[in-house]
């Protein structure tokens, strides 16, 4: 069933047919369908879902679609859904809701569930603890295989949450992990300590959620145990939640690298004004910062008046400089996200990017000189070639350094890289260009 059919059934008030059609869809297909519909129609479809399906679908929705759906639903319906969500999902939803709505939802939660929600909500918003489930099936170090297997069978949790079991001491200190499939190979009375894998590293509650999630995916960890500062287990992050963290981070980085805010929703159903709001901020920033470039051109106005041909190469040189800086920033930002480099590597990154930029400048300068000299004269060809040799390493150095500086200032590198590189490379490129031109042509 597609979105147009749903709209037709909704408009015609064919609710029995609509309900029958929607209930034949799985959770994944229903989630995709709701994400394509306007909020009012999505709310109609959502209300027709069975309770167990509606909770699963709501949890799968992206942030923007969920926000629109919350607006269209009543508080009573939202309270029912909220009560059935996991504590970590409840905590995230509270962050996204207006204060008055969040207060009503929390008031309807049982004291025991409220304690679990507040335990997660008490951590830093960007920490991995905010995405963990505070409840977990565990194995104790003095357990036998039979005892652990019985505990897994009795637990009312998703199978993904018990794919890897934390092994704890009596005071909940994490000492290892147990692959649930290993239970099938072991003797029933075998102690779990003989089958567990010892800990190599421990993920703490204060660790950045994106860093921890990427490490979990890189290492192929099906369930990520999360501990406090004393290595006591406080929760787990299943692999599907880690994948969702990475997907959200990649979406945000991709949008920010293009000078816009992430939509966190499907493109076509998103209102035009919403899309415009995500783009206008950086357009204004770039417009204001472009005044610096205009000022540089004003300084060298007399030079341009004497040699008009110099103006022809300004877009080429500023474009190459900006692209060189952006390439360096993208590479280093990815290396930061993958934990391949850190602030301690600043000098090595700077040298590497400067050298790379120099190599690029030389490679570009040779054909530029060969093409420009016959057409515009030897002086112009030399100016273009030297400008590329000087400007490319500067742009690469700045582009590679900005993500590290942003990281040191606790700012998302993707947020500042694009506008800053665009402004700096345009202005610095023009300064280099006209300085070389004045030196060679004696202007």
Coordinates of C-alpha atoms in Angstrom, one line a residue:
X1 CA 0.0 0.0 0.0
X2 CA 1.4 3.4 -0.9
X3 CA 0.9 6.9 0.6
X4 CA -1.6 8.0 -2.1
X5 CA -3.9 5.0 -1.4
X6 CA -3.8 5.8 2.3
X7 CA -4.7 9.4 1.6
X8 CA -7.6 8.4 -0.5
X9 CA -9.0 6.0 2.1
X10 CA -8.5 8.7 4.8
X11 CA -10.2 11.4 2.8
X12 CA -13.1 9.0 2.1
X13 CA -13.3 8.0 5.7
X14 CA -13.0 4.4 4.8
X15 CA -11.6 3.6 8.2
X16 CA -12.5 -0.2 8.3
X17 CA -10.7 -0.8 5.0
X18 CA -7.9 1.5 6.0
X19 CA -7.5 -0.4 9.3
X20 CA -7.5 -3.8 7.6
X21 CA -4.9 -2.7 5.1
X22 CA -2.6 -1.1 7.6
X23 CA -2.7 -4.1 9.9
X24 CA -1.4 -6.3 7.1
X25 CA 1.8 -4.3 7.0
X26 CA 4.8 -5.1 9.2
X27 CA 6.3 -2.6 11.6
X28 CA 9.0 -1.6 9.1
X29 CA 6.6 -1.0 6.2
X30 CA 4.2 0.9 8.5
X31 CA 7.0 3.1 9.7
X32 CA 8.0 4.0 6.2
X33 CA 4.4 4.7 5.3
X34 CA 3.8 7.0 8.3
X35 CA 7.0 8.9 7.5
X36 CA 5.7 9.7 4.0
X37 CA 2.3 11.1 5.2
X38 CA 1.4 14.6 6.5
X39 CA 1.0 14.7 10.3
X40 CA -2.8 14.6 10.4
X41 CA -3.0 11.6 8.1
X42 CA -0.1 9.9 9.8
X43 CA -2.0 10.3 13.1
X44 CA -5.1 8.6 11.6
X45 CA -3.0 5.6 10.5
X46 CA -1.2 5.4 13.8
X47 CA -4.4 5.3 15.8
X48 CA -5.5 2.2 13.8
X49 CA -2.5 0.2 14.8
X50 CA -2.6 -2.5 17.6
X51 CA -1.0 -1.3 20.8
X52 CA 2.1 -3.5 20.5
X53 CA 2.7 -2.5 16.9
X54 CA 2.1 1.2 17.6
X55 CA 4.8 1.2 20.3
X56 CA 7.3 -0.5 18.0
X57 CA 6.5 1.8 15.1
X58 CA 6.7 4.9 17.3
X59 CA 10.2 3.8 18.5
X60 CA 11.3 3.3 14.8
X61 CA 10.3 6.8 13.6
X62 CA 12.9 9.4 12.9
X63 CA 13.0 12.4 15.2
X64 CA 11.2 14.9 12.9
X65 CA 8.3 12.5 12.0
X66 CA 7.9 11.6 15.6
X67 CA 7.7 15.3 16.6
X68 CA 5.0 15.9 14.0
X69 CA 3.0 12.9 15.1
X70 CA 3.2 13.9 18.8
X71 CA 1.7 17.3 17.8
X72 CA -1.2 15.6 16.0
X73 CA -1.9 13.0 18.8
X74 CA -3.6 13.8 22.0
X75 CA -1.9 13.7 25.4
X76 CA -3.9 10.6 26.4
X77 CA -2.7 8.6 23.4
X78 CA 0.8 9.8 23.9
X79 CA 0.8 8.8 27.6
X80 CA -0.2 5.2 26.6
X81 CA 2.6 5.0 24.2
X82 CA 5.1 6.6 26.6
X83 CA 4.4 4.0 29.3
X84 CA 5.3 1.1 27.0
X85 CA 8.6 2.6 25.8
X86 CA 12.0 1.5 27.2
X87 CA 13.5 3.9 29.8
X88 CA 16.2 5.2 27.4
X89 CA 13.5 6.0 24.7
X90 CA 11.4 7.7 27.3
X91 CA 14.3 9.8 28.3
X92 CA 15.0 10.9 24.7
X93 CA 11.3 11.6 24.2
X94 CA 11.2 13.8 27.3
X95 CA 14.1 15.9 25.8
X96 CA 12.2 16.4 22.6
X97 CA 8.8 17.4 24.1
X98 CA 7.6 20.8 25.5
X99 CA 8.0 21.0 29.2
X100 CA 4.3 21.0 30.0
X101 CA 3.7 17.8 27.9
X102 CA 6.8 16.1 29.3
X103 CA 5.6 16.8 32.9
X104 CA 2.2 15.2 32.2
X105 CA 3.8 12.1 30.7
X106 CA 6.2 11.7 33.7
X107 CA 3.3 12.1 36.1
X108 CA 1.5 9.1 34.6
X109 CA 4.5 6.8 34.9
X110 CA 4.8 4.4 37.9
X111 CA 7.4 5.3 40.5
X112 CA 9.5 2.3 39.6
X113 CA 9.5 3.2 35.9
X114 CA 10.1 6.9 36.8
X115 CA 13.2 6.0 38.7
X116 CA 14.6 4.1 35.6
X117 CA 13.8 7.1 33.3
X118 CA 15.4 9.6 35.7
X119 CA 18.5 7.4 36.1
X120 CA 19.1 7.6 32.3
X121 CA 18.1 11.3 32.1
X122 CA 20.6 12.3 34.8
X123 CA 23.6 11.7 32.4
X124 CA 25.0 14.1 29.9
X125 CA 22.9 14.4 26.8
X126 CA 25.7 13.3 24.5
X127 CA 27.0 10.5 26.6
X128 CA 26.5 6.8 25.8
X129 CA 24.6 6.5 29.1
X130 CA 21.7 8.5 27.6
X131 CA 21.2 5.7 25.0
X132 CA 21.6 2.7 27.3
X133 CA 18.9 0.4 28.7
X134 CA 19.3 0.4 32.5
X135 CA 17.9 -3.1 32.7
X136 CA 19.9 -6.1 31.6
X137 CA 20.0 -9.8 31.9
X138 CA 23.4 -10.7 33.5
X139 CA 25.4 -13.7 34.5
X140 CA 27.1 -13.8 37.9
X141 CA 30.6 -15.2 38.2
X142 CA 29.5 -18.0 40.4
X143 CA 26.7 -19.1 38.1
X144 CA 26.6 -22.3 36.2
X145 CA 25.6 -22.5 32.5
X146 CA 22.2 -24.0 33.5
X147 CA 21.4 -21.1 35.8
X148 CA 22.3 -18.5 33.2
X149 CA 20.3 -20.3 30.5
X150 CA 17.2 -20.4 32.8
X151 CA 17.6 -16.7 33.5
X152 CA 17.7 -15.9 29.8
X153 CA 14.6 -18.0 29.1
X154 CA 12.7 -16.4 31.9
X155 CA 13.6 -12.8 30.8
X156 CA 10.9 -10.8 29.0
X157 CA 13.4 -9.0 26.7
X158 CA 14.4 -8.9 23.0
X159 CA 16.7 -11.6 22.0
X160 CA 19.2 -9.0 20.7
X161 CA 19.5 -7.8 24.3
X162 CA 20.8 -11.2 25.5
X163 CA 23.1 -11.9 22.6
X164 CA 26.0 -11.0 24.8
X165 CA 25.7 -11.3 28.6
X166 CA 27.7 -9.2 31.1
X167 CA 29.4 -11.3 33.7
X168 CA 29.4 -9.6 37.1
X169 CA 30.9 -10.1 40.6
X170 CA 28.6 -9.8 43.7
X171 CA 29.1 -6.0 43.8
X172 CA 28.1 -5.7 40.1
X173 CA 31.7 -5.2 38.9
X174 CA 32.0 -6.2 35.3
X175 CA 34.7 -8.9 34.8
X176 CA 33.8 -10.3 31.4
X177 CA 31.2 -11.1 28.8
X178 CA 29.5 -14.3 27.8
X179 CA 28.4 -15.1 24.2
X180 CA 24.9 -16.6 24.6
X181 CA 25.6 -19.1 21.9
X182 CA 28.5 -20.5 23.9
X183 CA 25.9 -21.7 26.4
X184 CA 24.9 -24.3 23.8
X185 CA 28.4 -25.7 23.7
X186 CA 29.1 -25.9 27.4
X187 CA 28.2 -28.6 29.9
X188 CA 25.2 -27.8 31.9
X189 CA 27.1 -27.6 35.2
X190 CA 30.1 -25.7 33.7
X191 CA 30.9 -22.4 35.5
X192 CA 30.3 -19.4 33.3
X193 CA 33.8 -18.0 34.2
X194 CA 35.3 -20.8 32.1
X195 CA 33.3 -19.8 29.1
X196 CA 33.4 -16.0 29.4
X197 CA 35.6 -13.7 27.5
X198 CA 37.8 -11.4 29.6
X199 CA 37.4 -7.6 29.3
X200 CA 39.8 -5.8 27.1
X201 CA 38.2 -2.3 27.4
X202 CA 35.4 -0.9 29.4
X203 CA 32.8 1.7 28.1
X204 CA 32.0 4.2 30.8
X205 CA 28.8 6.3 31.2
X206 CA 30.6 9.5 30.4
X207 CA 31.9 8.4 27.0
X208 CA 30.6 10.2 24.0
X209 CA 27.8 8.2 22.5
X210 CA 29.0 8.4 18.9
X211 CA 32.6 7.3 19.8
X212 CA 31.3 4.4 21.9
X213 CA 28.8 3.3 19.2
X214 CA 31.5 3.4 16.4
X215 CA 33.8 1.4 18.6
X216 CA 31.1 -1.2 19.2
X217 CA 30.3 -1.5 15.4
X218 CA 34.0 -1.6 14.6
X219 CA 34.6 -4.5 17.1
X220 CA 31.4 -6.3 16.2
X221 CA 30.1 -6.2 19.7
X222 CA 26.4 -7.4 19.7
X223 CA 25.7 -5.8 23.1
X224 CA 27.8 -3.0 24.6
X225 CA 28.0 -3.1 28.5
X226 CA 28.2 0.4 30.1
X227 CA 29.8 0.9 33.5
X228 CA 30.2 3.7 36.0
X229 CA 33.6 5.0 37.1
X230 CA 34.2 2.0 39.3
X231 CA 33.5 -0.5 36.5
X232 CA 30.1 -1.5 37.9
X233 CA 27.5 -2.3 35.3
X234 CA 24.7 0.3 34.9
X235 CA 23.2 -0.6 31.5
X236 CA 23.6 -2.0 28.0
X237 CA 23.4 -0.7 24.5
X238 CA 22.3 -3.3 21.9
X239 CA 24.0 -3.2 18.5
X240 CA 20.8 -2.0 16.7
X241 CA 20.8 1.1 19.0
X242 CA 24.5 1.7 18.3
X243 CA 23.7 1.5 14.6
X244 CA 20.9 4.1 15.1
X245 CA 23.3 6.4 16.9
X246 CA 25.8 6.3 14.0
X247 CA 23.0 6.8 11.4
X248 CA 21.8 9.9 13.3
X249 CA 25.4 11.3 13.7
X250 CA 26.2 10.6 10.0
X251 CA 23.0 12.4 8.9
X252 CA 23.8 15.4 11.0
X253 CA 27.4 15.5 9.8
X254 CA 26.4 15.2 6.2
X255 CA 23.9 18.0 6.5
X256 CA 26.3 20.3 8.4
X257 CA 29.1 19.7 6.0
X258 CA 26.8 21.1 3.3
X259 CA 25.9 24.2 5.3
X260 CA 22.5 23.2 6.4
X261 CA 20.8 21.7 9.5
X262 CA 19.7 18.1 9.5
X263 CA 16.0 17.5 8.7
X264 CA 15.7 14.3 10.8
X265 CA 12.6 13.5 8.6
X266 CA 11.7 12.5 5.1
X267 CA 12.3 15.1 2.5
X268 CA 9.1 15.2 0.5
X269 CA 6.6 15.5 3.4
X270 CA 8.7 18.2 5.0
X271 CA 7.1 21.7 4.7
X272 CA 9.0 24.2 2.6
X273 CA 9.4 26.7 5.5
X274 CA 10.9 24.0 7.6
X275 CA 13.5 23.2 4.9
X276 CA 14.2 27.0 4.5
X277 CA 14.8 27.3 8.2
X278 CA 17.4 24.6 8.1
X279 CA 19.3 26.4 5.3
X280 CA 19.0 30.1 6.1
X281 CA 21.3 30.3 9.1
X282 CA 24.5 29.3 7.3
X283 CA 23.5 31.3 4.2
X284 CA 23.4 34.4 6.4
X285 CA 26.7 33.5 8.1
X286 CA 28.3 33.0 4.7
X287 CA 26.8 36.3 3.4
X288 CA 28.2 38.2 6.3
X289 CA 31.6 36.5 6.1
X290 CA 31.8 37.3 2.4
X291 CA 32.2 40.9 3.3
X292 CA 35.9 40.0 4.2
X293 CA 36.4 38.8 0.6
X294 CA 34.9 42.0 -0.8
X295 CA 37.2 44.0 1.4
X296 CA 40.2 42.2 0.1
X297 CA 39.1 42.9 -3.5
X298 CA 38.6 46.6 -2.6
X299 CA 42.2 46.8 -1.3
X300 CA 43.6 45.5 -4.6
X301 CA 41.1 47.4 -6.8
X302 CA 43.9 49.5 -8.4
X303 CA 45.8 46.3 -9.2
X304 CA 42.8 44.8 -11.0
X305 CA 42.3 48.1 -12.9
X306 CA 45.8 47.9 -14.3
X307 CA 45.7 44.2 -15.2
X308 CA 42.2 43.2 -16.0
X309 CA 43.2 39.6 -16.9
X310 CA 43.9 38.9 -13.2
X311 CA 40.2 39.1 -12.5
X312 CA 39.5 36.2 -14.8
X313 CA 41.3 33.7 -12.5
X314 CA 39.8 34.8 -9.2
X315 CA 36.9 32.2 -9.3
X316 CA 39.3 29.4 -10.3
X317 CA 41.8 30.1 -7.5
X318 CA 39.3 30.7 -4.7
X319 CA 37.4 27.6 -5.8
X320 CA 40.5 25.4 -5.8
X321 CA 41.5 26.8 -2.4
X322 CA 38.1 26.2 -0.9
X323 CA 37.8 22.7 -2.3
X324 CA 41.3 21.8 -1.0
X325 CA 40.4 23.0 2.5
X326 CA 37.0 21.2 2.4
X327 CA 38.7 17.9 1.3
X328 CA 41.2 18.2 4.2
X329 CA 38.4 19.0 6.7
X330 CA 36.3 16.1 5.5
X331 CA 39.1 13.6 5.8
X332 CA 40.2 14.8 9.3
X333 CA 36.6 14.9 10.5
X334 CA 36.1 11.3 9.5
X335 CA 39.3 10.3 11.1
X336 CA 38.2 12.0 14.3
X337 CA 34.8 10.2 14.2
X338 CA 36.5 6.8 13.6
X339 CA 38.9 7.6 16.5
X340 CA 41.9 7.3 14.2
X341 CA 43.3 10.7 15.3
X342 CA 43.0 12.8 18.4
X343 CA 44.0 16.2 19.8
X344 CA 47.4 14.7 20.6
X345 CA 48.0 14.2 16.8
X346 CA 47.6 17.9 16.0
X347 CA 51.2 18.4 14.8
X348 CA 51.2 15.2 12.8
X349 CA 48.0 16.1 11.1
X350 CA 49.1 19.7 10.3
X351 CA 52.4 18.5 8.7
X352 CA 50.6 15.7 6.8
X353 CA 47.9 18.1 5.4
X354 CA 50.5 20.9 4.6
X355 CA 52.6 18.4 2.7
X356 CA 49.6 17.0 0.9
X357 CA 48.5 20.5 0.0
X358 CA 51.9 21.3 -1.3
X359 CA 51.9 18.2 -3.5
X360 CA 48.5 19.1 -4.9
X361 CA 49.6 22.7 -5.5
X362 CA 52.6 21.5 -7.6
X363 CA 50.5 19.0 -9.5
X364 CA 47.9 21.7 -10.3
X365 CA 50.5 24.5 -11.0
X366 CA 52.2 22.6 -13.9
X367 CA 49.1 22.4 -16.2
X368 CA 47.9 25.8 -15.1
X369 CA 51.2 27.4 -16.1
X370 CA 51.2 25.5 -19.4
X371 CA 47.7 26.6 -20.3
X372 CA 47.7 30.2 -19.0
X373 CA 51.1 31.3 -20.3
X374 CA 50.5 30.9 -24.1
X375 CA 47.0 32.6 -23.8
X376 CA 47.7 35.4 -21.3
X377 CA 51.5 35.7 -21.2
X378 CA 54.4 34.3 -19.1
X379 CA 53.8 36.6 -16.2
X380 CA 50.1 35.6 -15.7
X381 CA 51.0 31.9 -16.1
X382 CA 53.8 32.3 -13.5
X383 CA 51.4 34.1 -11.1
X384 CA 48.7 31.4 -11.4
X385 CA 51.2 28.6 -10.9
X386 CA 52.9 30.2 -7.8
X387 CA 49.5 31.0 -6.3
X388 CA 48.4 27.4 -6.5
X389 CA 51.7 26.2 -5.0
X390 CA 51.4 28.6 -2.0
X391 CA 47.6 28.6 -1.6
X392 CA 46.9 24.9 -1.7
X393 CA 49.1 23.9 1.3
X394 CA 47.7 26.9 3.3
X395 CA 44.1 25.8 2.6
X396 CA 44.9 22.1 3.4
X397 CA 46.6 23.1 6.6
X398 CA 43.6 25.3 7.7
X399 CA 41.1 22.7 6.6
X400 CA 42.9 19.9 8.4
X401 CA 43.4 21.9 11.6
X402 CA 39.8 23.3 12.0
X403 CA 38.2 20.0 13.0
X404 CA 40.8 19.4 15.7
X405 CA 40.5 23.0 17.0
X406 CA 36.7 22.6 17.1
X407 CA 37.1 19.3 18.9
X408 CA 39.3 20.9 21.5
X409 CA 36.6 23.7 22.0
X410 CA 33.9 21.0 22.3
X411 CA 32.2 22.1 19.1
X412 CA 31.0 19.7 16.4
X413 CA 33.7 19.9 13.7
X414 CA 31.1 19.6 10.9
X415 CA 29.3 22.7 12.2
X416 CA 32.2 25.1 11.8
X417 CA 34.3 23.6 9.0
X418 CA 32.3 24.6 5.9
X419 CA 31.6 28.3 6.6
X420 CA 35.0 29.0 8.2
X421 CA 37.0 27.3 5.4
X422 CA 34.9 29.1 2.7
X423 CA 35.6 32.5 4.3
X424 CA 39.2 31.9 5.1
X425 CA 40.3 30.3 1.9
X426 CA 38.6 33.0 -0.2
X427 CA 40.3 35.8 1.7
X428 CA 43.7 34.2 2.1
X429 CA 43.7 33.0 -1.5
X430 CA 43.1 36.5 -2.8
X431 CA 45.8 37.9 -0.6
X432 CA 48.3 35.4 -1.8
X433 CA 47.2 35.9 -5.5
X434 CA 47.6 39.7 -5.5
X435 CA 50.7 39.7 -3.4
X436 CA 52.4 37.4 -6.0
X437 CA 51.0 39.4 -8.8
X438 CA 52.3 42.7 -7.5
X439 CA 55.8 41.2 -6.8
X440 CA 56.1 39.7 -10.3
X441 CA 54.6 42.4 -12.4
X442 CA 55.9 45.3 -10.3
X443 CA 52.4 46.9 -9.9

